[in-house]
Coordinates of C-alpha atoms and ligand atoms in Angstrom, one line a residue:
M1 CA -13.1 61.6 -10.8
P2 CA -9.9 60.4 -9.1
R3 CA -8.2 57.5 -10.8
I4 CA -6.7 54.4 -9.1
Y5 CA -4.0 52.2 -10.6
I6 CA -3.4 48.9 -8.9
E7 CA -0.9 46.2 -9.7
T8 CA -1.2 42.8 -8.0
Y9 CA 1.5 40.2 -7.2
G10 CA 1.3 36.8 -5.6
C11 CA -1.7 34.5 -4.8
Q12 CA -5.4 34.6 -5.5
M13 CA -6.1 36.1 -2.2
N14 CA -4.2 39.1 -3.2
V15 CA -6.3 39.3 -6.4
S16 CA -9.3 39.2 -4.1
D17 CA -7.9 41.8 -1.8
S18 CA -7.2 44.1 -4.7
E19 CA -10.9 43.8 -5.6
L20 CA -11.8 44.8 -2.1
M21 CA -9.5 47.9 -2.3
L22 CA -11.1 48.9 -5.6
G23 CA -14.4 48.6 -3.6
V24 CA -13.2 50.7 -0.7
L25 CA -12.0 53.4 -3.1
G26 CA -15.0 53.0 -5.5
R27 CA -17.3 54.1 -2.7
E28 CA -15.2 57.3 -2.6
G29 CA -15.7 57.9 -6.3
Y30 CA -12.4 56.4 -7.6
V31 CA -12.4 54.8 -11.0
R32 CA -9.8 52.2 -12.1
T33 CA -7.2 53.0 -14.7
E34 CA -4.8 50.6 -16.5
D35 CA -2.4 53.4 -17.1
P36 CA -0.1 54.4 -14.3
A37 CA 0.7 57.7 -16.0
E38 CA -2.8 59.0 -15.5
A39 CA -3.4 57.7 -12.0
D40 CA -4.0 59.9 -8.9
V41 CA -3.2 56.9 -6.6
L42 CA -0.9 54.0 -7.4
L43 CA -1.0 50.9 -5.4
V44 CA 1.2 47.8 -5.5
N45 CA -0.3 44.8 -3.8
T46 CA 2.7 42.6 -2.8
C47 CA 3.7 39.1 -1.9
A48 CA 6.3 38.1 0.7
V49 CA 6.3 34.3 0.4
R50 CA 9.7 34.2 -1.3
D51 CA 12.5 36.7 -1.5
H52 CA 12.3 36.6 -5.3
A53 CA 8.7 38.0 -5.1
E54 CA 9.9 40.9 -3.0
Q55 CA 12.9 41.6 -5.2
R56 CA 10.5 41.8 -8.2
V57 CA 8.4 44.4 -6.4
L58 CA 11.4 46.5 -5.4
G59 CA 12.5 46.5 -9.0
R60 CA 9.0 47.5 -10.1
M61 CA 8.9 50.3 -7.5
G62 CA 12.0 51.7 -9.1
E63 CA 10.0 52.0 -12.3
L64 CA 6.7 53.3 -10.8
K65 CA 8.3 56.0 -8.8
R66 CA 8.5 58.2 -11.9
Y67 CA 4.7 58.5 -11.9
K68 CA 4.9 59.9 -8.4
Q69 CA 4.4 63.5 -9.2
P70 CA 3.2 66.2 -6.7
G71 CA -0.4 65.5 -5.6
R72 CA -0.1 61.8 -6.5
V73 CA 0.0 59.1 -3.9
L74 CA 2.1 55.9 -4.2
G75 CA 1.3 53.0 -1.8
V76 CA 2.7 49.5 -1.1
V77 CA 0.0 47.2 0.3
G78 CA -0.2 43.5 1.0
C79 CA 2.1 40.9 2.6
M80 CA 5.5 42.7 1.9
A81 CA 4.0 45.9 3.3
Q82 CA 3.0 44.1 6.4
R83 CA 6.3 42.4 6.8
L84 CA 8.5 45.5 6.4
G85 CA 6.1 48.2 7.7
P86 CA 7.9 51.5 8.4
K87 CA 11.2 50.1 7.1
L88 CA 9.7 50.3 3.6
L89 CA 9.0 54.0 4.0
E90 CA 12.7 54.4 4.8
R91 CA 13.9 52.2 2.0
V92 CA 11.8 53.7 -0.8
P93 CA 11.5 57.5 -0.2
Q94 CA 8.8 57.9 -2.9
V95 CA 6.4 55.7 -1.1
D96 CA 3.7 57.5 0.9
L97 CA 1.7 54.6 2.3
V98 CA 2.5 51.1 3.6
I99 CA -0.6 49.1 4.4
G100 CA -1.0 45.5 5.5
P101 CA -3.9 43.1 4.6
D102 CA -6.1 44.2 7.6
G103 CA -5.7 48.0 6.9
Y104 CA -7.5 48.6 3.6
R105 CA -10.5 50.2 5.2
G106 CA -8.2 53.1 6.1
L107 CA -7.1 53.7 2.5
P108 CA -9.3 56.8 1.8
E109 CA -8.2 58.6 4.9
L110 CA -4.5 57.7 4.6
I111 CA -4.6 58.8 0.9
A112 CA -6.2 62.1 1.8
R113 CA -3.6 62.8 4.5
A114 CA -0.8 61.9 2.2
R115 CA -2.1 64.1 -0.6
D116 CA -3.1 67.1 1.5
G117 CA -0.6 67.0 4.3
G118 CA 2.3 65.1 2.8
E119 CA 1.9 62.6 5.6
R120 CA 3.6 59.3 5.2
A121 CA 2.1 56.4 7.1
A122 CA 2.6 52.7 7.8
E123 CA -0.6 50.9 8.9
V124 CA 0.2 47.3 9.9
E125 CA -2.1 46.4 12.7
F126 CA -3.9 43.1 12.7
K127 CA -7.7 43.3 13.2
E128 CA -9.1 39.9 14.1
W129 CA -12.7 41.0 13.3
E130 CA -11.9 42.3 9.8
H131 CA -13.7 40.7 6.9
Y132 CA -14.5 43.8 4.9
E133 CA -18.1 42.6 5.1
D134 CA -19.7 45.9 4.0
V135 CA -17.2 46.6 1.2
P136 CA -18.7 46.0 -2.3
A137 CA -15.7 44.3 -4.0
V138 CA -15.2 45.4 -7.6
R139 CA -14.6 42.2 -9.5
D140 CA -11.6 42.0 -11.8
N141 CA -12.9 39.7 -14.6
A142 CA -9.6 39.7 -16.4
A143 CA -8.0 38.1 -13.3
S144 CA -10.6 35.5 -12.4
G145 CA -11.8 34.5 -15.9
G146 CA -15.1 34.8 -17.7
G147 CA -18.0 34.0 -15.3
G148 CA -15.7 33.3 -12.4
A149 CA -15.2 35.1 -9.1
F150 CA -13.0 34.7 -6.0
V151 CA -14.7 34.8 -2.6
T152 CA -12.5 34.9 0.5
V153 CA -14.1 32.9 3.3
Q154 CA -11.2 32.8 5.8
R155 CA -8.4 35.3 6.4
G156 CA -5.1 34.8 8.2
C157 CA -3.5 31.5 9.3
D158 CA -3.1 29.8 12.6
Y159 CA -0.8 27.1 11.4
R160 CA 2.9 27.4 11.9
C161 CA 4.7 25.8 9.0
T162 CA 8.3 26.6 9.8
F163 CA 9.2 28.0 6.3
C164 CA 6.2 30.2 6.0
I165 CA 5.8 34.0 6.5
V166 CA 2.1 34.1 5.9
P167 CA 1.0 33.9 9.6
M168 CA 3.2 36.9 10.2
T169 CA 1.8 38.9 7.2
R170 CA -1.8 37.9 7.4
G171 CA -2.3 37.5 11.1
P172 CA -4.6 35.2 13.0
E173 CA -7.1 33.0 11.3
R174 CA -10.7 34.0 11.2
S175 CA -13.7 32.7 9.2
R176 CA -16.5 34.8 7.8
K177 CA -20.1 34.0 8.9
L178 CA -21.7 31.4 6.5
A179 CA -24.7 33.7 6.0
D180 CA -22.4 36.5 4.8
V181 CA -20.6 34.1 2.4
V182 CA -23.9 32.9 1.0
G183 CA -25.1 36.5 0.7
E184 CA -22.1 37.5 -1.4
V185 CA -22.3 34.4 -3.6
T186 CA -26.0 35.1 -4.2
R187 CA -25.3 38.6 -5.3
L188 CA -22.6 37.3 -7.6
A189 CA -24.9 34.7 -9.1
A190 CA -27.5 37.4 -9.7
N191 CA -25.0 39.3 -11.7
G192 CA -24.1 36.3 -13.9
T193 CA -21.3 34.6 -12.0
T194 CA -21.4 30.9 -12.5
E195 CA -18.1 29.8 -11.0
V196 CA -16.9 30.6 -7.5
T197 CA -13.5 29.9 -6.0
L198 CA -13.5 30.0 -2.2
L199 CA -10.3 31.3 -0.7
G200 CA -8.5 30.7 2.6
Q201 CA -5.0 29.7 3.7
T202 CA -6.3 26.5 5.2
V203 CA -9.7 26.8 3.7
N204 CA -11.1 23.5 4.7
S205 CA -10.4 24.2 8.3
Y206 CA -13.1 27.0 8.0
H207 CA -15.3 27.3 11.0
D208 CA -17.5 30.3 11.9
G209 CA -18.4 29.0 15.3
E210 CA -21.4 27.2 14.0
H211 CA -20.7 25.9 10.6
D212 CA -17.8 24.0 9.1
F213 CA -16.4 23.8 5.6
A214 CA -18.8 21.0 4.6
D215 CA -21.7 23.4 5.4
V216 CA -20.1 26.1 3.1
L217 CA -19.8 23.6 0.2
R218 CA -23.4 22.5 0.6
A219 CA -24.8 26.0 1.0
V220 CA -22.9 27.5 -1.9
G221 CA -22.8 24.6 -4.2
R222 CA -26.3 23.2 -4.0
G223 CA -29.7 24.6 -3.3
A224 CA -29.0 27.9 -1.5
V225 CA -27.5 29.6 -4.5
D226 CA -29.0 29.0 -7.9
G227 CA -26.8 29.6 -10.9
I228 CA -23.5 28.5 -9.3
R229 CA -22.4 25.7 -11.6
R230 CA -18.8 25.3 -10.5
L231 CA -17.4 25.5 -7.0
R232 CA -13.7 25.5 -6.3
F233 CA -11.6 26.2 -3.2
T234 CA -8.0 26.9 -2.5
S235 CA -5.9 26.0 -0.6
P236 CA -7.0 23.2 1.6
Y237 CA -4.7 21.7 4.3
P238 CA -4.3 17.9 3.7
T239 CA -5.3 16.8 7.2
D240 CA -8.4 19.0 7.3
F241 CA -10.4 16.9 4.9
T242 CA -12.8 15.4 7.5
E243 CA -15.4 12.7 6.6
R244 CA -18.0 15.5 6.5
V245 CA -16.0 17.6 4.1
L246 CA -15.4 14.6 1.8
R247 CA -19.0 13.7 1.8
A248 CA -20.1 17.2 1.1
M249 CA -17.7 17.3 -1.9
A250 CA -19.0 14.0 -3.2
E251 CA -22.7 15.0 -2.8
T252 CA -22.5 18.6 -4.0
P253 CA -22.7 18.6 -7.8
A254 CA -21.1 22.0 -8.3
V255 CA -17.9 21.0 -6.5
C256 CA -15.3 20.6 -9.2
E257 CA -13.2 17.4 -9.6
H258 CA -10.0 19.2 -8.7
V259 CA -8.1 19.8 -5.5
H260 CA -4.9 21.7 -5.0
L261 CA -3.2 19.8 -2.2
P262 CA 0.1 21.3 -1.1
V263 CA 2.5 18.5 0.0
Q264 CA 5.7 20.5 0.3
S265 CA 7.9 17.4 0.6
G266 CA 7.7 13.6 0.2
S267 CA 10.0 12.9 3.1
S268 CA 8.4 12.4 6.5
R269 CA 11.6 13.6 8.2
T270 CA 11.4 16.9 6.3
L271 CA 7.7 17.3 6.8
K272 CA 8.3 17.0 10.5
R273 CA 10.9 19.8 10.4
M274 CA 8.5 21.9 8.4
L275 CA 5.9 21.3 11.2
R276 CA 3.4 20.0 8.6
R277 CA 0.8 18.0 10.5
Y278 CA 1.1 14.8 8.4
D279 CA 3.8 12.4 7.3
R280 CA 4.2 10.8 3.9
A281 CA 1.8 7.9 4.7
R282 CA -0.9 10.2 6.0
Y283 CA -0.7 12.4 2.9
L284 CA -1.1 9.4 0.7
E285 CA -4.1 8.3 2.7
V286 CA -5.7 11.7 2.1
V287 CA -5.0 11.3 -1.6
A288 CA -6.7 7.9 -1.6
A289 CA -9.7 9.2 0.4
L290 CA -10.1 12.1 -2.1
R291 CA -9.9 9.8 -5.1
Q292 CA -12.4 7.4 -3.5
A293 CA -14.9 10.2 -2.6
V294 CA -14.6 12.0 -6.0
P295 CA -13.8 9.6 -8.8
G296 CA -11.7 11.2 -11.5
I297 CA -10.5 14.0 -9.3
A298 CA -7.4 15.9 -10.5
L299 CA -4.8 16.7 -7.9
S300 CA -2.2 19.5 -8.0
T301 CA 0.4 20.4 -5.4
D302 CA 3.1 22.7 -4.1
I303 CA 6.6 21.4 -3.5
I304 CA 9.6 23.1 -1.7
V305 CA 13.1 22.0 -2.8
G306 CA 16.1 22.3 -0.5
F307 CA 14.5 23.0 2.8
P308 CA 17.2 23.1 5.6
G309 CA 18.5 19.7 6.3
E310 CA 17.1 18.1 3.2
T311 CA 19.4 15.2 2.2
E312 CA 19.6 13.5 -1.2
A313 CA 17.6 10.7 0.4
D314 CA 14.9 13.1 1.5
F315 CA 14.8 14.6 -2.0
Q316 CA 14.5 11.1 -3.5
E317 CA 11.4 10.6 -1.3
T318 CA 9.9 13.7 -2.9
L319 CA 10.6 12.4 -6.4
S320 CA 9.1 9.0 -5.5
L321 CA 6.0 10.7 -4.1
V322 CA 5.4 12.6 -7.3
E323 CA 5.7 9.3 -9.2
E324 CA 3.4 7.6 -6.8
V325 CA 0.6 10.2 -6.6
Q326 CA 0.8 11.0 -10.4
F327 CA -0.1 14.7 -9.9
D328 CA -1.9 16.6 -12.6
D329 CA 0.2 19.6 -11.9
A330 CA 2.9 20.7 -9.4
F331 CA 4.3 24.2 -8.5
T332 CA 7.9 23.9 -7.4
F333 CA 9.8 26.4 -5.3
K334 CA 13.3 26.6 -4.1
Y335 CA 13.3 27.1 -0.3
S336 CA 13.7 30.8 0.4
V337 CA 14.8 32.0 3.9
R338 CA 12.1 34.2 5.4
E339 CA 13.4 36.3 8.3
G340 CA 11.5 35.7 11.5
T341 CA 10.2 32.2 10.5
P342 CA 11.3 29.2 12.7
A343 CA 13.2 27.5 9.9
V344 CA 15.8 30.3 9.9
K345 CA 17.1 28.7 13.1
I346 CA 17.6 25.3 11.5
S347 CA 21.3 25.3 10.8
D348 CA 22.2 23.0 7.9
H349 CA 21.0 25.1 4.9
V350 CA 21.2 23.4 1.5
D351 CA 23.7 24.9 -0.9
P352 CA 22.1 27.0 -3.7
E353 CA 23.8 24.9 -6.3
V354 CA 22.4 21.7 -4.8
Q355 CA 18.9 23.4 -4.7
T356 CA 19.2 24.3 -8.3
E357 CA 20.3 20.8 -9.3
R358 CA 17.5 19.2 -7.4
M359 CA 15.0 21.6 -8.8
G360 CA 16.1 20.6 -12.3
R361 CA 15.5 17.0 -11.6
L362 CA 12.1 17.6 -10.0
V363 CA 10.8 19.8 -12.8
A364 CA 11.8 17.2 -15.4
L365 CA 10.0 14.5 -13.4
V366 CA 6.9 16.7 -12.9
R367 CA 6.8 17.5 -16.7
R368 CA 7.1 13.8 -17.5
V369 CA 4.3 12.7 -15.1
V370 CA 2.0 15.5 -16.1
R371 CA 2.6 14.9 -19.8
Q372 CA 1.9 11.1 -19.4
R373 CA -1.4 11.8 -17.7
N374 CA -2.5 14.4 -20.2
I375 CA -1.6 12.2 -23.2
G376 CA -4.0 9.7 -21.7
L377 CA -6.8 12.3 -21.9
V378 CA -6.5 13.0 -25.6
G379 CA -9.8 11.9 -27.2
T380 CA -11.9 12.4 -24.1
T381 CA -14.8 14.9 -23.9
H382 CA -15.2 17.6 -21.3
E383 CA -17.5 20.4 -20.2
V384 CA -15.5 23.6 -20.4
L385 CA -16.1 27.1 -19.2
V386 CA -14.9 29.5 -22.0
E387 CA -12.8 32.0 -20.1
R388 CA -11.1 34.5 -22.4
P389 CA -9.5 34.9 -25.8
A390 CA -6.2 32.9 -25.9
R391 CA -3.0 34.8 -25.9
R392 CA -2.1 33.6 -29.4
G393 CA -4.2 33.2 -32.5
D394 CA -8.0 33.5 -32.7
L395 CA -8.6 30.7 -30.2
L396 CA -10.5 30.7 -26.9
Q397 CA -9.1 29.6 -23.6
C398 CA -11.3 27.1 -21.8
R399 CA -11.1 25.3 -18.5
T400 CA -12.5 21.9 -17.5
R401 CA -13.9 21.1 -14.1
T402 CA -10.6 19.2 -13.5
N403 CA -8.8 22.5 -14.1
K404 CA -7.2 21.5 -17.4
I405 CA -6.7 24.3 -19.9
A406 CA -7.9 23.8 -23.5
L407 CA -7.7 26.0 -26.5
A408 CA -10.6 25.8 -28.9
Q409 CA -11.9 27.6 -31.9
G410 CA -15.2 29.5 -31.4
P411 CA -16.8 32.9 -31.5
A412 CA -16.0 35.5 -28.9
E413 CA -19.7 35.3 -27.7
W414 CA -18.9 32.0 -26.2
I415 CA -16.8 33.7 -23.4
G416 CA -18.5 33.1 -20.1
T417 CA -20.5 30.1 -21.4
Y418 CA -20.2 26.3 -21.0
R419 CA -19.5 24.1 -24.0
Q420 CA -18.7 20.5 -24.6
V421 CA -15.3 19.8 -26.3
R422 CA -13.2 16.9 -27.3
F423 CA -9.5 17.0 -26.6
T424 CA -7.6 16.6 -29.9
G425 CA -4.0 17.0 -28.7
T426 CA -1.8 18.1 -25.8
T427 CA 1.4 20.2 -25.5
G428 CA 2.1 18.1 -22.4
S429 CA 0.5 20.8 -20.1
T430 CA -2.4 22.2 -22.1
F431 CA -4.8 20.9 -24.7
T432 CA -6.2 21.7 -28.1
A433 CA -9.9 20.9 -28.3
W434 CA -12.7 20.6 -30.7
P435 CA -16.2 22.0 -29.8
L436 CA -18.9 19.4 -30.2
E437 CA -22.1 20.1 -31.9
Q438 CA -24.2 20.0 -28.8
P439 CA -26.2 23.1 -28.0
A440 CA -25.0 25.3 -25.2
W441 CA -26.9 25.4 -21.9
A442 CA -25.4 28.4 -20.5
Ligands
SAH18 N1 -1.7 28.3 2.9 C1 -1.1 28.2 1.6 C2 0.3 28.5 1.5 C3 0.6 29.8 1.1 S1 2.2 30.0 0.5 C4 -1.3 26.7 1.2 O1 -1.2 25.9 2.1 O2 -1.4 26.5 0.0 C5 2.1 29.2 -1.1 C6 3.2 28.2 -1.4 O3 4.4 28.9 -1.3 C7 3.4 27.1 -0.3 O4 2.5 26.0 -0.5 C8 4.8 26.7 -0.4 O5 5.0 25.6 -1.3 C9 5.5 28.0 -1.0 N2 6.3 28.6 0.1 C10 5.9 29.2 1.2 N3 6.9 29.6 1.9 C11 8.0 29.4 1.2 C12 9.4 29.6 1.4 N4 9.9 30.2 2.5 N5 10.3 29.2 0.4 C13 9.8 28.6 -0.7 N6 8.5 28.3 -0.9 C14 7.6 28.7 0.0
F3S19 FE1 1.8 29.0 5.5 FE2 1.4 26.6 6.5 FE3 -0.4 28.6 6.9 S1 2.1 27.1 4.5 S2 -0.2 29.9 5.1 S3 1.7 28.5 7.7 S4 -0.8 26.4 6.5

């Protein structure tokens, strides 16, 4: 049987796409291997969101090319493949295939042509109808955690945030049919999946022509699919939380009390230049609406530091927004110039040293805010899904509905089950926890 080795970089949608590729190749008899040395086909699923992500992949290609012996095929897939296309074939001579996010259906044929005829190819056409509906994704439990699965409900992006390469790498937005989403989740549930994370670039703007995101939440999280105990989604766009979606979140028991709500900046002036569709006040309204609809909801965010034209005053607004919202977590990024995006044309770029200095202050503030919130949670009890063995010691890594990570002692058989724990301490970001005596339901 031919062996496929695949390495995944970037976001959860890439993890989900890698599962699709394993499905496409699984149908052809391929089995997965974790060892690149024994692989017949090596794929690297890439990210293009920041230059740093691309540099890492280029470095990794330098290492992987030694496995590229005669008869073996090396491919670069994903967003960086889409962005660079044939240029990547020129740049890395060992690469046979360059395939973008809509081209994975063609993998078996392109692999065969590369192997048998030495043909090198770049397949970077967008296909607006592509949802890989018939492909039986091969779930990667190590990536999504015990009992959990990613389900892509929307591909591409029609928004035009000026810093972002994603619309150019993932193409036009399209939503899967609700019935297909429910079908997939039903099959997952039948195989023991209890937690589902719905994926899309602006996932709450989902619309299949008939149904909106509220319909998806209700269909997947209550009634239609038995056995789905936790429902998450990422990433929503702040202004796409309609009343209907908020109500569906509040009324659907499986929907978890956590939302990742990328803000990017706390300055209305910067948000405007980013072409985000809200200002600071509107974002704060969305935060308030979410907190009202779902009491106790945890909020995390993405923040970009040093966007072109960002002044110290703008940056102060970002700091004060972090204080004001009291996020549970925040991912912080230095602005990275992406060729072909509108922001490239904004002239007053922020010096790298200033970016670094602002980043330092932001990270320190985020740590303090998150720590304060988490200290307040020590002593509280939570339902957790036991996901996997912890990296260190004989502990288990568990996750609350609010997306907090706790380490607890327990037998390996608990993995994939739900337990009640009490938080006994915090490192500032994660918790130690004590399992309670209650019997498990799972
Ligand atoms: N649709 C997704 C965004 C995908 S990109 C969402 O709304 O969550 C993931 C994150 O990367 C963004 O939220 C942003 O904070 C960051 N990012 C995107 N482009 C960037 C750039 N050019 N420089 C730095 N960070 C960027
Ligand atoms: Fe990027 Fe904005 Fe879409 S961040 S993925 S263009 S919503």
